[in-house]
Short mmCIF file of C-alpha atoms and ligand atoms in Angstrom, two decimals:
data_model
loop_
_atom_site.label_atom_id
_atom_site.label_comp_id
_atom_site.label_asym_id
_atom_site.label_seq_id
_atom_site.Cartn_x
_atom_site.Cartn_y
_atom_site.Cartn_z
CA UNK A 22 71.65 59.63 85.07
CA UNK A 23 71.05 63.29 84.02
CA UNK A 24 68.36 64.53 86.12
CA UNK A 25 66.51 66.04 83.32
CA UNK A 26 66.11 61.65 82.35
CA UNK A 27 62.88 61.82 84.09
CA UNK A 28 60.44 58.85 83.28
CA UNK A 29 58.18 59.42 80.47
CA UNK A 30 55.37 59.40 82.47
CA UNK A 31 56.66 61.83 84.99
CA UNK A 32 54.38 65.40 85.10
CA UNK A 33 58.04 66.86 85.42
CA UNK A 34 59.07 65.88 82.21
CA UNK A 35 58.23 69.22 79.84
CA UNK A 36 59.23 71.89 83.00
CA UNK A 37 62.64 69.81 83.27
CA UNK A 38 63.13 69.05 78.93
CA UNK A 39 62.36 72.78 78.64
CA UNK A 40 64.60 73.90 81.32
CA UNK A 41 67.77 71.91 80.44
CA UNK A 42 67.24 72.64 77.05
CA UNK A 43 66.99 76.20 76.91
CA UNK A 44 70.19 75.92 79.30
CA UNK A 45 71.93 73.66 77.35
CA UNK A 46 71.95 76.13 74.24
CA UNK A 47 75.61 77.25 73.98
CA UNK A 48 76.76 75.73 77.60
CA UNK A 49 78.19 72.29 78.47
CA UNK A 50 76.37 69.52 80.69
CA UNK A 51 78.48 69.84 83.24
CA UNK A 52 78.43 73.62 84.17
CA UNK A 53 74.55 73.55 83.37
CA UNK A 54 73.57 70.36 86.21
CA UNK A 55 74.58 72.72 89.43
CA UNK A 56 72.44 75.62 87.77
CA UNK A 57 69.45 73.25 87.10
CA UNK A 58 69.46 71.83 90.38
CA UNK A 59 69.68 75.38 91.86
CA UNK A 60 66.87 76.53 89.67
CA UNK A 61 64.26 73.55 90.56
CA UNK A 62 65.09 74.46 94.46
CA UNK A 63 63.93 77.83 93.89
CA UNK A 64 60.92 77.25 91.14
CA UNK A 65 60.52 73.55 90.89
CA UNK A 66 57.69 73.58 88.42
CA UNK A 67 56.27 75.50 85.24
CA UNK A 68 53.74 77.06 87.40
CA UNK A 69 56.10 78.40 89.51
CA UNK A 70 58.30 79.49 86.83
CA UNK A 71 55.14 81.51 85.12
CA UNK A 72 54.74 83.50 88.02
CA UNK A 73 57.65 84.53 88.98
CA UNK A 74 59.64 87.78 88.09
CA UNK A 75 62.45 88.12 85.79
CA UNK A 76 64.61 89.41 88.27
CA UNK A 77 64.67 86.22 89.90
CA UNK A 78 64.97 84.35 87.10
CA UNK A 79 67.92 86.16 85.83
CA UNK A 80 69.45 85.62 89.61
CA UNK A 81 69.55 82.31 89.32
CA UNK A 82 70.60 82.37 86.01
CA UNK A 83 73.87 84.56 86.60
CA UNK A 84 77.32 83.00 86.18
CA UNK A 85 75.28 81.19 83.20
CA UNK A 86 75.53 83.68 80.13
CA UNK A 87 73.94 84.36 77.36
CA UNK A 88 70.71 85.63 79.66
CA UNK A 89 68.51 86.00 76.56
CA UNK A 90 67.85 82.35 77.21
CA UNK A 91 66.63 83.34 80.65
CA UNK A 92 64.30 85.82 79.39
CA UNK A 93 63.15 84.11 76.90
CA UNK A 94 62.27 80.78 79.15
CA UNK A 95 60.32 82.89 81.46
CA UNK A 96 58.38 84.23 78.61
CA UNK A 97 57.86 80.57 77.40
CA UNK A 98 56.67 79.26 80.42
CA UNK A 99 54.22 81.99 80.80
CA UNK A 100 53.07 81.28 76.94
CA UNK A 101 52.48 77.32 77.85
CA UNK A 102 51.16 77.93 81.22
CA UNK A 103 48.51 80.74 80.37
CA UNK A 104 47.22 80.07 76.77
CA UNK A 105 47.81 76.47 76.67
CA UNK A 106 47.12 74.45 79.59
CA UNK A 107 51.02 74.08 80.44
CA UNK A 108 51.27 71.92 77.40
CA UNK A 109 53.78 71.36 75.05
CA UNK A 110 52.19 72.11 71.94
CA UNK A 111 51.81 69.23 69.47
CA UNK A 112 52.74 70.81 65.93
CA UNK A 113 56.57 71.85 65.36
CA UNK A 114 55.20 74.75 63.59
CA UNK A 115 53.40 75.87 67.00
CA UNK A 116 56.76 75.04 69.21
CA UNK A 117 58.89 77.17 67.51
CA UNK A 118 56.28 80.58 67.90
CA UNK A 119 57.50 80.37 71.41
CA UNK A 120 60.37 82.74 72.65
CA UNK A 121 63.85 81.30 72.43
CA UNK A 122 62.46 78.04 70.53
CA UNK A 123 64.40 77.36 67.17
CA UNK A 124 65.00 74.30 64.80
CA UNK A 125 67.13 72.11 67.10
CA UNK A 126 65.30 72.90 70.59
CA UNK A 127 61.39 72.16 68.72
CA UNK A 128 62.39 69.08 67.10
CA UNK A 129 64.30 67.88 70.29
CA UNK A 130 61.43 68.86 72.78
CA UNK A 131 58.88 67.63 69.93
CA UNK A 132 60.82 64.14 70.36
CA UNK A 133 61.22 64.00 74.09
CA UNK A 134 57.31 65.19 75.23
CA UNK A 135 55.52 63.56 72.23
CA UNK A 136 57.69 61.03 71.30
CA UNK A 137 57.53 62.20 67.45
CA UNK A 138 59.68 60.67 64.67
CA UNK A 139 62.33 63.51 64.51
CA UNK A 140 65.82 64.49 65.02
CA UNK A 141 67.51 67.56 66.18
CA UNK A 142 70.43 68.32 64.28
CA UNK A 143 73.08 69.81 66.29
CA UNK A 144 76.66 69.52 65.84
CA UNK A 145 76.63 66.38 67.22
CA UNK A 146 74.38 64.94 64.63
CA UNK A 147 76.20 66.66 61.67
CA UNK A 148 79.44 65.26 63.21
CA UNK A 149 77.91 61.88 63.03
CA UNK A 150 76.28 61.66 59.46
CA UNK A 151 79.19 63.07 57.96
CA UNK A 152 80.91 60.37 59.29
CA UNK A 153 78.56 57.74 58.26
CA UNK A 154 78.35 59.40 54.90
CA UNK A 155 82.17 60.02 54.77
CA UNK A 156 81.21 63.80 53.73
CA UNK A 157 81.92 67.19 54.76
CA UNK A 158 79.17 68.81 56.96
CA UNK A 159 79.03 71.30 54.19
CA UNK A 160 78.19 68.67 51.55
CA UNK A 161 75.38 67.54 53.64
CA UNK A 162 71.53 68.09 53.18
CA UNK A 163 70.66 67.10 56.31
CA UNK A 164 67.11 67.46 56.07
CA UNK A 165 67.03 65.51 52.91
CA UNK A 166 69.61 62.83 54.30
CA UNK A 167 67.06 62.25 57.23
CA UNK A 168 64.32 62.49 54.95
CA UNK A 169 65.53 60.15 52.73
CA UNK A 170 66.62 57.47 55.42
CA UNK A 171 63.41 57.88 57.84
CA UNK A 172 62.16 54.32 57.39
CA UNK A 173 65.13 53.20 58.70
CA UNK A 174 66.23 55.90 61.33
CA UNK A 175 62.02 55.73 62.48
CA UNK A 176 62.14 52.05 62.77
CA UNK A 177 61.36 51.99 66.52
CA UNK A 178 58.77 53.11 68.26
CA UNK A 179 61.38 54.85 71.05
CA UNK A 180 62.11 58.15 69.22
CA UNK A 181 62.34 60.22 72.50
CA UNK A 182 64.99 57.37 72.98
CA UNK A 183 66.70 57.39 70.08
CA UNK A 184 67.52 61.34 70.26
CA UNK A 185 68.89 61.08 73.79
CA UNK A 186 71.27 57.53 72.21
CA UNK A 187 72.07 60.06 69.41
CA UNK A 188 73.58 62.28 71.87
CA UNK A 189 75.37 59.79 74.17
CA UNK A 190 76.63 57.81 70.82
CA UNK A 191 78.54 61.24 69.92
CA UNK A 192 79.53 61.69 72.84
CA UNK A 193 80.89 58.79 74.42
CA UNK A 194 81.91 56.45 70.52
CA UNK A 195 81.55 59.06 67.89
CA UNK A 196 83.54 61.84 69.98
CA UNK A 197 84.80 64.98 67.94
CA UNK A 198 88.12 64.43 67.73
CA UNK A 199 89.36 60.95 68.36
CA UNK A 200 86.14 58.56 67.36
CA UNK A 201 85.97 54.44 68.86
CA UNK A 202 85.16 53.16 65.56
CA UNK A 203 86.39 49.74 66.97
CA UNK A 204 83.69 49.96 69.93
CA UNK A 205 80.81 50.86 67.05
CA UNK A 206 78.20 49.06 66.36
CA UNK A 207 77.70 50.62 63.57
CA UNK A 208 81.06 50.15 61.96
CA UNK A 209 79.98 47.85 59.25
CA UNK A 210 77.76 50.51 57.45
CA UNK A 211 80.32 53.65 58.33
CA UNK A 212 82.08 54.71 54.81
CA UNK A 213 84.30 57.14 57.25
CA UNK A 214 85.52 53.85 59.05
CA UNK A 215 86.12 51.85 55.72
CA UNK A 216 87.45 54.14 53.52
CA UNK A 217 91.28 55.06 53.11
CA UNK A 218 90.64 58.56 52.36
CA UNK A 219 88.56 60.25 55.37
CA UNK A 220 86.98 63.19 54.40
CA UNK A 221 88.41 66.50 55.99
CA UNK A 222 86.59 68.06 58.67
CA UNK A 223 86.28 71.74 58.43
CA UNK A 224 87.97 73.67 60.67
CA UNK A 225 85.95 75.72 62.79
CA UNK A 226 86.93 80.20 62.14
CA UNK A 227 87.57 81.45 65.21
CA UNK A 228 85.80 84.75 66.07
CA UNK A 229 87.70 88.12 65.22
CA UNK A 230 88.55 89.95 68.59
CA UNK A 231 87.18 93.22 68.70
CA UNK A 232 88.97 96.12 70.91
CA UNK A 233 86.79 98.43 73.03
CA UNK A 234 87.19 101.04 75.92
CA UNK A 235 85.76 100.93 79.26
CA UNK A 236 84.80 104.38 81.16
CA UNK A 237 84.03 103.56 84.66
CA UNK A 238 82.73 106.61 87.05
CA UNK A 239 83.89 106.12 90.48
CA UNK A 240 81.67 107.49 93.60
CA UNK A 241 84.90 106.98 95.69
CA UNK A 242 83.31 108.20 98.86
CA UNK A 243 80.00 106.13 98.55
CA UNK A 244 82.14 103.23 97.11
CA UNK A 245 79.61 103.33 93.52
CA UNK A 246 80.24 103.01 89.99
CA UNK A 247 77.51 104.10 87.36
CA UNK A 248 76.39 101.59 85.08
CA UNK A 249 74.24 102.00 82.00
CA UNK A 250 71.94 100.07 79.48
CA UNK A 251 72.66 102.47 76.94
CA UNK A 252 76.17 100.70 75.27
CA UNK A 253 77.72 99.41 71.84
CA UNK A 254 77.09 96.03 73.34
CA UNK A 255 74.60 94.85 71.38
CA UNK A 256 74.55 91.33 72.49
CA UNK A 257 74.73 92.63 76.48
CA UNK A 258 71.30 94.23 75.49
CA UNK A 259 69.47 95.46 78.52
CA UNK A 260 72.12 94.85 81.39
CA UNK A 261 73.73 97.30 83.10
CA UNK A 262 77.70 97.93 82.43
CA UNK A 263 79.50 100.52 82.82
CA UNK A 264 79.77 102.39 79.40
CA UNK A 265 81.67 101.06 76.66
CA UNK A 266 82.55 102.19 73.16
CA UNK A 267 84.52 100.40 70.32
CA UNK A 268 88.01 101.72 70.41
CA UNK A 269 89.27 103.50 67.44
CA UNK A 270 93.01 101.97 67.67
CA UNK A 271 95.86 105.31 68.80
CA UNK A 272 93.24 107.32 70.09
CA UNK A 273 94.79 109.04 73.09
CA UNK A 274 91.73 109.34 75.56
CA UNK A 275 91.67 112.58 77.14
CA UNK A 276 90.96 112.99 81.09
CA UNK A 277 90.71 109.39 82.03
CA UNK A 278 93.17 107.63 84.15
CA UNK A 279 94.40 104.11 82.46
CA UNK A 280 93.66 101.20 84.20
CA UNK A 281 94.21 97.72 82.40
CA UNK A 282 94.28 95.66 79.30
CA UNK A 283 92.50 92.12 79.60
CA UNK A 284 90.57 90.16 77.26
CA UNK A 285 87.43 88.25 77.45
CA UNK A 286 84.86 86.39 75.67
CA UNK A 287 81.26 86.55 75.88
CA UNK A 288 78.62 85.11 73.86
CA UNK A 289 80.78 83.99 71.24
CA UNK A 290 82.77 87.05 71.29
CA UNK A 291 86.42 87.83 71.62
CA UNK A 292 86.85 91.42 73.21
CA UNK A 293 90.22 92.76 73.80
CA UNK A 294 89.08 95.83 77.07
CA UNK A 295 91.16 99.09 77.65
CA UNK A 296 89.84 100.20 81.56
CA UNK A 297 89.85 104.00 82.33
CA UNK A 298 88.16 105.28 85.26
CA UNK A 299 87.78 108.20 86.73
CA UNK A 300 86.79 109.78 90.35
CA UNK A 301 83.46 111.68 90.05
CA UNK A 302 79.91 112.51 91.95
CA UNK A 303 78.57 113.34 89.24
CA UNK A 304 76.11 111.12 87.65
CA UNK A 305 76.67 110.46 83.69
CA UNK A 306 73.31 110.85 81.72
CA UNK A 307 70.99 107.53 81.11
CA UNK A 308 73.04 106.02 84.48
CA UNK A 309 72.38 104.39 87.80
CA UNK A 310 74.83 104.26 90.91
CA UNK A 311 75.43 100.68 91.51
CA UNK A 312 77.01 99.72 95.03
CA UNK A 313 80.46 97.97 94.42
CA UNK A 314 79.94 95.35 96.77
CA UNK A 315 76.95 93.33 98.26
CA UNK A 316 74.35 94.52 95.46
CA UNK A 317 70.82 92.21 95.45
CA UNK A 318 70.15 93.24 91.61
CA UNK A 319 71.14 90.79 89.17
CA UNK A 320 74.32 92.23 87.32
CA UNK A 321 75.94 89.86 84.52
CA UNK A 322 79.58 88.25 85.48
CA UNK A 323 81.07 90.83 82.67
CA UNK A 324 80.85 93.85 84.55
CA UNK A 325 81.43 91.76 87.96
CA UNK A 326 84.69 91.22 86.21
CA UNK A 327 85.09 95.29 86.27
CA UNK A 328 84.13 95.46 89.86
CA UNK A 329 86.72 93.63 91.19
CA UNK A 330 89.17 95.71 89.24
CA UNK A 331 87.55 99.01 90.53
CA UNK A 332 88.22 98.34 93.75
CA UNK A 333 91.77 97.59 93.60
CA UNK A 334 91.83 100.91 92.99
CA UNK A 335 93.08 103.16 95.91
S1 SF4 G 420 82.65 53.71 62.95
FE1 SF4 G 420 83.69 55.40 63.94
S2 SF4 G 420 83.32 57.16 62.64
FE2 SF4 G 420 81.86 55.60 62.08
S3 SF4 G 420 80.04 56.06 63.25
FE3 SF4 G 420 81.22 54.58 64.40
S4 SF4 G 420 82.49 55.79 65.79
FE4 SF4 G 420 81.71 57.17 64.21
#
Protein backbone atom coordinates (compact mmCIF):
# COMPACT_ATOMS: atom_id res chain seq x y z
CA UNK A 1 0.00 0.00 0.00
CA UNK A 2 1.19 3.58 -0.73
CA UNK A 3 2.28 4.96 2.45
CA UNK A 4 0.48 8.15 1.99
CA UNK A 5 -2.96 5.26 2.41
CA UNK A 6 -2.98 6.18 5.96
CA UNK A 7 -6.31 5.30 7.85
CA UNK A 8 -8.84 7.92 7.85
CA UNK A 9 -8.62 8.41 11.26
CA UNK A 10 -4.91 8.72 11.38
CA UNK A 11 -3.65 12.54 12.68
CA UNK A 12 -1.06 11.88 9.77
CA UNK A 13 -3.44 11.91 7.20
CA UNK A 14 -3.44 15.89 5.91
CA UNK A 15 0.74 16.27 6.60
CA UNK A 16 1.09 12.93 4.41
CA UNK A 17 -2.16 13.85 1.54
CA UNK A 18 -0.47 17.27 1.39
CA UNK A 19 2.97 16.05 1.06
CA UNK A 20 2.48 13.35 -1.64
CA UNK A 21 0.35 15.54 -3.37
CA UNK A 22 2.27 18.52 -3.81
CA UNK A 23 5.07 15.86 -4.85
CA UNK A 24 3.09 14.05 -7.03
CA UNK A 25 2.40 17.24 -9.30
CA UNK A 26 4.39 16.54 -12.50
CA UNK A 27 6.47 13.35 -11.01
CA UNK A 28 5.62 9.62 -11.06
CA UNK A 29 4.77 7.38 -7.87
CA UNK A 30 7.59 5.63 -8.06
CA UNK A 31 10.46 8.26 -8.05
CA UNK A 32 8.27 10.33 -5.47
CA UNK A 33 7.94 7.12 -2.50
CA UNK A 34 11.98 7.23 -1.74
CA UNK A 35 11.68 11.17 -1.50
CA UNK A 36 8.58 10.96 0.82
CA UNK A 37 10.02 8.51 2.99
CA UNK A 38 13.23 10.62 3.16
CA UNK A 39 11.24 13.71 3.87
CA UNK A 40 9.03 12.21 6.92
CA UNK A 41 12.61 10.97 8.46
CA UNK A 42 13.74 14.41 8.50
CA UNK A 43 10.25 16.45 9.31
CA UNK A 44 7.72 13.81 10.06
CA UNK A 45 4.86 16.14 10.79
CA UNK A 46 3.22 19.59 9.70
CA UNK A 47 4.61 21.13 12.74
CA UNK A 48 7.83 20.24 11.95
CA UNK A 49 7.52 21.16 8.44
CA UNK A 50 6.23 24.91 9.58
CA UNK A 51 9.26 25.49 11.32
CA UNK A 52 11.73 24.58 9.45
CA UNK A 53 13.86 26.58 6.85
CA UNK A 54 13.62 26.47 3.21
CA UNK A 55 17.00 25.49 2.80
CA UNK A 56 16.25 22.29 4.22
CA UNK A 57 13.32 21.80 2.61
CA UNK A 58 14.73 22.37 -0.76
CA UNK A 59 17.65 19.71 0.40
CA UNK A 60 15.53 17.17 0.66
CA UNK A 61 13.71 18.06 -2.16
CA UNK A 62 16.76 18.04 -4.72
CA UNK A 63 16.95 15.38 -7.44
CA UNK A 64 12.98 16.09 -7.34
CA UNK A 65 12.43 19.18 -9.76
CA UNK A 66 10.27 21.56 -10.28
CA UNK A 67 11.29 23.14 -6.56
CA UNK A 68 8.46 25.69 -6.75
CA UNK A 69 6.47 22.86 -5.26
CA UNK A 70 8.94 22.83 -2.41
CA UNK A 71 8.59 26.37 -1.71
CA UNK A 72 5.37 26.56 -2.04
CA UNK A 73 4.59 23.42 0.52
CA UNK A 74 6.64 25.07 3.11
CA UNK A 75 4.67 28.17 2.71
CA UNK A 76 1.45 26.01 2.97
CA UNK A 77 2.27 24.32 5.92
CA UNK A 78 3.15 27.45 7.64
CA UNK A 79 -0.41 28.98 6.35
CA UNK A 80 -2.38 25.75 7.97
CA UNK A 81 -0.22 25.50 10.94
CA UNK A 82 -0.23 29.28 12.06
CA UNK A 83 -3.65 30.80 11.03
CA UNK A 84 -5.61 27.73 11.07
CA UNK A 85 -5.07 25.27 13.67
CA UNK A 86 -3.10 22.84 11.18
CA UNK A 87 -6.39 22.23 9.50
CA UNK A 88 -7.31 21.57 6.20
CA UNK A 89 -9.68 24.15 5.47
CA UNK A 90 -13.25 23.05 4.74
CA UNK A 91 -14.39 25.28 1.65
CA UNK A 92 -12.59 24.56 -1.86
CA UNK A 93 -12.66 28.19 -2.31
CA UNK A 94 -10.38 28.54 0.97
CA UNK A 95 -7.95 25.44 -0.21
CA UNK A 96 -6.99 26.82 -3.23
CA UNK A 97 -5.77 30.57 -1.48
CA UNK A 98 -2.96 28.43 -0.30
CA UNK A 99 0.48 28.47 -2.18
CA UNK A 100 0.89 25.81 -4.82
CA UNK A 101 -2.92 24.64 -4.37
CA UNK A 102 -4.85 24.56 -7.79
CA UNK A 103 -8.06 22.81 -9.21
CA UNK A 104 -6.90 19.17 -9.16
CA UNK A 105 -4.77 19.24 -5.76
CA UNK A 106 -8.10 21.22 -3.69
CA UNK A 107 -10.64 18.98 -4.96
CA UNK A 108 -8.36 15.86 -4.37
CA UNK A 109 -7.23 16.97 -0.77
CA UNK A 110 -10.98 18.32 -0.29
CA UNK A 111 -11.96 14.50 -1.01
CA UNK A 112 -9.29 12.70 0.94
CA UNK A 113 -9.40 14.98 4.50
CA UNK A 114 -13.19 15.74 4.37
CA UNK A 115 -14.44 13.10 2.49
CA UNK A 116 -16.48 15.65 0.14
CA UNK A 117 -18.43 14.57 -2.99
CA UNK A 118 -15.76 15.64 -5.60
CA UNK A 119 -13.40 14.60 -8.19
CA UNK A 120 -10.09 15.77 -9.30
CA UNK A 121 -9.75 15.79 -12.86
CA UNK A 122 -6.38 14.92 -13.96
CA UNK A 123 -5.40 13.22 -17.00
CA UNK A 124 -6.32 10.20 -15.66
CA UNK A 125 -9.89 11.15 -15.22
CA UNK A 126 -10.17 12.86 -18.69
CA UNK A 127 -8.61 9.62 -20.10
CA UNK A 128 -11.37 7.73 -18.47
CA UNK A 129 -14.63 9.75 -19.29
CA UNK A 130 -13.65 10.12 -22.70
CA UNK A 131 -13.62 6.66 -22.84
CA UNK A 132 -16.86 6.08 -21.19
CA UNK A 133 -18.29 8.84 -23.29
CA UNK A 134 -16.44 7.61 -26.47
CA UNK A 135 -15.32 11.46 -26.93
CA UNK A 136 -12.30 13.39 -27.40
CA UNK A 137 -10.94 15.06 -24.18
CA UNK A 138 -11.44 18.21 -26.11
CA UNK A 139 -15.17 17.58 -26.63
CA UNK A 140 -15.55 17.16 -22.99
CA UNK A 141 -17.12 19.56 -20.33
CA UNK A 142 -15.90 17.92 -17.61
CA UNK A 143 -17.31 19.94 -15.02
CA UNK A 144 -20.68 19.71 -16.55
CA UNK A 145 -20.25 15.84 -17.33
CA UNK A 146 -19.61 15.39 -13.48
CA UNK A 147 -22.18 17.76 -12.73
CA UNK A 148 -24.60 16.24 -14.65
CA UNK A 149 -23.88 12.54 -13.47
CA UNK A 150 -23.29 13.38 -9.57
CA UNK A 151 -26.22 11.33 -8.30
CA UNK A 152 -24.76 8.55 -9.67
CA UNK A 153 -20.88 9.11 -9.38
CA UNK A 154 -21.92 10.46 -5.36
CA UNK A 155 -23.85 7.38 -4.70
CA UNK A 156 -21.61 6.20 -1.84
CA UNK A 157 -20.80 7.58 1.06
CA UNK A 158 -16.77 6.62 0.41
CA UNK A 159 -15.77 9.62 -1.77
CA UNK A 160 -12.18 9.83 -0.31
CA UNK A 161 -12.45 6.16 -1.66
CA UNK A 162 -13.75 6.55 -4.74
CA UNK A 163 -10.94 9.21 -5.90
CA UNK A 164 -8.09 6.95 -4.82
CA UNK A 165 -10.31 3.69 -7.07
CA UNK A 166 -10.43 6.44 -9.77
CA UNK A 167 -6.78 6.51 -9.84
CA UNK A 168 -5.93 2.78 -9.47
CA UNK A 169 -8.92 1.98 -12.17
CA UNK A 170 -6.71 4.17 -14.74
CA UNK A 171 -4.02 2.89 -13.84
CA UNK A 172 -4.09 -0.67 -13.50
CA UNK A 173 -7.76 -1.42 -16.28
CA UNK A 174 -8.18 1.87 -17.98
CA UNK A 175 -4.26 2.30 -18.72
CA UNK A 176 -3.30 5.02 -21.42
CA UNK A 177 -2.41 3.13 -24.07
CA UNK A 178 -3.53 -0.45 -24.13
CA UNK A 179 -6.96 -0.44 -21.83
CA UNK A 180 -8.44 -4.22 -20.15
CA UNK A 181 -11.81 -3.52 -21.29
CA UNK A 182 -12.36 -7.36 -20.87
CA UNK A 183 -11.29 -7.13 -17.02
CA UNK A 184 -13.93 -3.93 -16.63
CA UNK A 185 -16.55 -3.86 -14.71
CA UNK A 186 -17.76 -1.28 -16.22
CA UNK A 187 -17.77 -2.55 -19.76
CA UNK A 188 -21.46 -2.78 -20.17
CA UNK A 189 -22.03 1.07 -19.92
CA UNK A 190 -18.52 2.01 -21.89
CA UNK A 191 -19.60 3.44 -25.55
CA UNK A 192 -15.56 3.35 -26.21
CA UNK A 193 -15.76 -0.54 -25.58
CA UNK A 194 -19.01 -1.05 -27.74
CA UNK A 195 -18.63 1.02 -30.45
CA UNK A 196 -16.79 0.14 -33.85
CA UNK A 197 -15.50 3.50 -34.34
CA UNK A 198 -13.27 4.59 -31.17
CA UNK A 199 -12.84 8.04 -30.97
CA UNK A 200 -9.19 9.34 -31.66
CA UNK A 201 -7.15 10.34 -28.86
CA UNK A 202 -5.26 13.49 -29.34
CA UNK A 203 -1.88 13.34 -29.62
CA UNK A 204 -0.02 15.03 -27.09
CA UNK A 205 2.58 18.38 -28.94
CA UNK A 206 5.72 17.84 -27.81
CA UNK A 207 7.55 20.92 -26.42
CA UNK A 208 9.74 23.04 -28.94
CA UNK A 209 13.51 22.74 -27.87
CA UNK A 210 14.96 25.91 -27.24
CA UNK A 211 18.94 26.48 -27.78
CA UNK A 212 20.89 28.46 -25.15
CA UNK A 213 24.60 29.18 -24.14
CA UNK A 214 26.26 28.41 -21.01
CA UNK A 215 29.24 30.81 -19.65
CA UNK A 216 30.86 29.12 -16.83
CA UNK A 217 33.78 31.17 -14.85
CA UNK A 218 36.35 28.86 -13.62
CA UNK A 219 38.41 29.71 -10.23
CA UNK A 220 40.88 26.98 -11.43
CA UNK A 221 43.15 27.41 -8.48
CA UNK A 222 40.35 27.43 -5.74
CA UNK A 223 38.51 24.73 -7.83
CA UNK A 224 35.04 27.43 -8.01
CA UNK A 225 32.67 28.29 -10.57
CA UNK A 226 30.37 31.48 -10.17
CA UNK A 227 26.84 30.93 -10.26
CA UNK A 228 24.07 33.49 -10.48
CA UNK A 229 20.24 34.05 -9.89
CA UNK A 230 20.20 36.63 -12.35
CA UNK A 231 19.43 34.28 -15.83
CA UNK A 232 16.92 33.92 -18.89
CA UNK A 233 15.70 30.94 -16.98
CA UNK A 234 12.62 31.95 -16.02
CA UNK A 235 11.28 28.74 -14.76
CA UNK A 236 14.89 28.08 -12.72
CA UNK A 237 13.75 31.33 -10.86
CA UNK A 238 15.82 31.94 -7.80
CA UNK A 239 18.54 29.07 -8.07
CA UNK A 240 21.83 29.58 -8.69
CA UNK A 241 23.37 28.50 -12.31
CA UNK A 242 25.92 29.56 -13.90
CA UNK A 243 24.77 32.29 -16.45
CA UNK A 244 22.86 31.45 -19.37
CA UNK A 245 21.47 33.34 -22.34
CA UNK A 246 19.25 32.16 -25.30
CA UNK A 247 21.53 31.55 -28.20
CA UNK A 248 21.04 33.56 -31.25
CA UNK A 249 21.84 30.53 -33.81
CA UNK A 250 25.76 31.39 -35.89
CA UNK A 251 26.77 33.68 -33.37
CA UNK A 252 30.51 33.11 -33.06
CA UNK A 253 31.14 33.77 -29.23
CA UNK A 254 34.14 35.72 -28.73
CA UNK A 255 36.82 34.79 -25.87
CA UNK A 256 35.23 31.68 -24.55
CA UNK A 257 36.67 28.30 -24.95
CA UNK A 258 33.91 25.63 -26.38
CA UNK A 259 33.09 22.98 -24.29
CA UNK A 260 30.00 20.70 -25.27
CA UNK A 261 26.66 20.28 -26.86
CA UNK A 262 24.04 18.19 -24.72
CA UNK A 263 20.46 18.48 -24.30
CA UNK A 264 18.17 18.36 -21.43
CA UNK A 265 14.78 18.79 -20.18
CA UNK A 266 13.54 20.50 -17.25
CA UNK A 267 10.20 21.40 -16.16
CA UNK A 268 8.62 20.57 -19.26
CA UNK A 269 11.29 22.04 -21.26
CA UNK A 270 13.47 20.83 -24.06
CA UNK A 271 16.88 22.83 -24.01
CA UNK A 272 19.47 22.09 -26.51
CA UNK A 273 23.09 23.72 -24.13
CA UNK A 274 26.27 25.10 -25.93
CA UNK A 275 29.10 25.02 -22.72
CA UNK A 276 31.89 27.70 -22.86
CA UNK A 277 33.99 28.33 -19.98
CA UNK A 278 36.58 30.21 -19.25
CA UNK A 279 39.62 30.47 -16.55
CA UNK A 280 39.17 33.63 -14.42
CA UNK A 281 39.52 35.17 -10.62
CA UNK A 282 37.59 37.53 -11.32
CA UNK A 283 34.17 37.56 -10.00
CA UNK A 284 31.26 38.37 -12.70
CA UNK A 285 28.75 41.02 -11.30
CA UNK A 286 25.40 39.73 -9.33
CA UNK A 287 27.68 36.23 -8.68
CA UNK A 288 28.74 33.91 -5.92
CA UNK A 289 31.82 31.41 -5.97
CA UNK A 290 30.37 28.07 -5.52
CA UNK A 291 32.88 25.17 -4.50
CA UNK A 292 32.83 22.43 -7.30
CA UNK A 293 32.69 19.67 -5.08
CA UNK A 294 31.30 18.85 -1.52
CA UNK A 295 29.00 22.13 -1.34
CA UNK A 296 26.17 21.93 1.79
CA UNK A 297 23.85 24.60 -0.15
CA UNK A 298 21.12 23.20 -2.01
CA UNK A 299 21.99 23.60 -5.84
CA UNK A 300 19.31 22.10 -8.42
CA UNK A 301 20.52 18.76 -10.45
CA UNK A 302 20.71 21.23 -13.70
CA UNK A 303 23.71 22.96 -12.88
CA UNK A 304 25.07 19.68 -10.97
CA UNK A 305 24.88 18.44 -14.48
CA UNK A 306 27.50 21.45 -15.40
CA UNK A 307 29.69 20.58 -12.52
CA UNK A 308 30.59 17.41 -13.48
CA UNK A 309 31.47 18.69 -16.89
CA UNK A 310 33.67 21.53 -15.36
CA UNK A 311 35.77 19.40 -13.86
CA UNK A 312 36.68 17.22 -16.62
CA UNK A 313 38.26 20.06 -17.55
CA UNK A 314 42.12 20.08 -17.14
S1 LIG B 1 -14.32 -0.88 -20.97
FE1 LIG B 1 -12.21 -0.43 -21.45
S2 LIG B 1 -12.22 1.66 -22.21
FE2 LIG B 1 -14.13 1.33 -21.16
S3 LIG B 1 -13.79 2.06 -19.11
FE3 LIG B 1 -13.39 -0.12 -19.11
S4 LIG B 1 -11.20 -0.31 -19.46
FE4 LIG B 1 -11.78 1.78 -20.02
Amino acid sequence: MLPWRVSKNSSKKLYYRLLSEFMLQQTQVKTALPYFKNFLLHLPSLESLSKSNERKVLKLWEGLGYYRRARNLLATARILVKENKSKLPKKIIDIKKLPGIGDYTANALLAFIHNQPTIAIDGNVKRIFSRITNKSENKIDFNKLIETNKKTLFKTKRHSDFVEALMEFGALICKPKEPDCFKCNIKNTCKYFKSDKKFRQLKKIKPEEKNYNIFCYIDKIKNKVALTKKHDLGFLDNFYLPPIKEAIINNKIKNWKFHSNFKNSISNKKLNINLYYKFSSKLPLQSQWFSLKGNNEFIPSFTKKIFKQILEIN
